[in-house]
Amino acid sequence: MELKECINFLLSVSQNKVFKHFSKLLEEYDLTPAQYGVLNCLWSEGELSPKQIGGLMHLEASTVSGILDKMQKAGFIERSVDPENRRNILVATTQKSMAIQRDVEAATDGLNRTVLQDMSDSDKAVLTKLLDTIIQADFV
């Protein structure tokens, strides 16, 4: 098989290029792409448990925990005990992360425009649908 026919190669290289570009866009906010993912979940859903964040982002609990530790130290999130279930932790945004939401979302829109600029609207829709199909597939 040719390397350019290998789905792992194609996804890895394209993801790496997008990740590097997105990382540069987020530098001025002291965020990483993974931290943006957490904030996006919280901005969209409100308070969430680490397990819920992991589910939404398709990440393991240990990965989420490390991301949350760094975000809490940077002042982007707060963790508290769930008053309805003391065994559960809830994650919430802080004023610091709410203050950058509009600018970070604009940077994300810019990322999408840049990465997808050479695609037609129908190609963008197909790409999104196909990537979502891979995400939802049960082969792991």
XYZ file of C-alpha atoms in Angstrom:
140
model
C 0.000 0.000 0.000
C 1.184 3.484 -0.798
C 1.686 5.664 2.268
C -0.745 8.250 0.899
C -3.419 5.532 0.821
C -3.009 4.718 4.525
C -5.808 6.344 6.541
C -3.596 6.599 9.627
C -0.970 8.533 7.678
C -3.532 10.883 6.121
C -5.298 11.591 9.415
C -2.057 11.946 11.400
C -0.410 14.367 9.002
C -3.527 16.477 8.531
C -4.211 16.544 12.289
C -0.612 17.526 13.000
C -0.770 20.444 10.547
C -4.074 21.702 11.975
C -2.822 21.217 15.561
C 0.336 23.267 14.927
C -1.632 26.098 13.334
C -4.255 26.071 16.107
C -1.536 26.006 18.780
C -0.062 29.202 17.324
C -3.475 30.883 17.284
C -4.077 29.972 20.933
C -0.629 31.008 22.206
C -1.703 34.570 22.982
C -4.391 33.187 25.326
C -1.966 30.734 27.006
C -4.167 27.830 25.899
C -3.457 24.548 24.169
C -5.870 22.931 21.705
C -6.814 20.341 24.352
C -7.517 23.082 26.897
C -9.649 24.853 24.306
C -11.616 21.606 23.942
C -12.311 21.556 27.683
C -13.353 25.205 27.692
C -15.582 24.667 24.676
C -17.364 21.848 26.524
C -17.824 24.055 29.592
C -18.898 27.108 27.583
C -21.475 24.980 25.781
C -22.702 22.750 28.594
C -21.954 24.585 31.851
C -20.550 22.711 34.856
C -19.413 19.187 34.034
C -17.665 16.333 35.766
C -14.244 15.267 34.495
C -15.873 12.038 33.292
C -18.412 13.998 31.239
C -15.634 16.119 29.735
C -13.702 12.973 28.841
C -16.770 11.517 27.182
C -17.418 14.626 25.128
C -13.761 14.853 24.061
C -13.183 11.085 23.661
C -10.301 11.185 26.168
C -9.191 8.884 28.964
C -9.731 10.005 32.571
C -5.984 10.310 33.238
C -5.566 12.592 30.221
C -8.469 14.796 31.309
C -7.084 14.986 34.838
C -3.717 16.263 33.606
C -5.352 18.868 31.375
C -7.596 20.045 34.222
C -4.649 20.300 36.637
C -2.823 22.658 34.280
C -5.955 24.670 33.563
C -6.726 25.101 37.249
C -3.170 26.283 37.962
C -3.520 28.793 35.101
C -6.838 30.041 36.496
C -9.048 28.920 33.607
C -11.232 26.503 35.601
C -12.361 25.768 39.123
C -13.097 22.349 40.581
C -15.571 21.847 43.393
C -17.368 19.027 45.145
C -20.829 18.308 43.752
C -23.277 19.239 46.539
C -25.674 16.512 45.350
C -23.022 13.780 45.328
C -19.947 14.430 47.466
C -17.988 11.748 45.563
C -18.287 13.720 42.333
C -16.184 16.703 41.253
C -17.604 19.489 39.109
C -15.545 21.644 36.758
C -16.602 25.212 35.953
C -15.184 28.142 34.038
C -13.684 31.160 35.785
C -13.948 34.859 34.993
C -10.561 34.554 33.277
C -11.813 31.946 30.809
C -15.130 33.707 30.282
C -13.256 36.918 29.462
C -11.443 35.284 26.529
C -14.348 33.215 25.199
C -15.331 35.541 22.360
C -11.740 36.009 21.161
C -10.912 32.299 21.380
C -14.062 31.367 19.490
C -13.136 33.935 16.821
C -9.669 32.365 16.559
C -11.298 28.945 16.161
C -13.556 30.259 13.412
C -10.431 31.676 11.750
C -8.750 28.280 12.001
C -11.688 26.628 10.264
C -11.750 29.257 7.527
C -8.003 28.892 6.899
C -7.935 25.100 6.903
C -11.076 24.720 4.801
C -10.587 27.720 2.481
C -9.942 25.647 -0.632
C -13.033 23.458 -0.158
C -16.545 23.997 -1.421
C -19.384 24.076 1.080
C -20.444 20.598 -0.001
C -16.861 19.276 0.408
C -16.722 20.787 3.916
C -19.995 19.084 4.811
C -18.791 15.742 3.435
C -15.455 16.004 5.261
C -17.194 16.810 8.546
C -19.628 13.929 8.099
C -16.889 11.444 7.220
C -14.672 12.461 10.134
C -17.651 12.178 12.481
C -18.314 8.690 11.094
C -14.760 7.686 11.998
C -15.116 9.237 15.478
C -18.373 7.348 16.106
C -17.099 4.019 14.726
C -16.687 1.204 17.244
C -13.418 -0.425 16.205
C -11.203 0.340 19.198
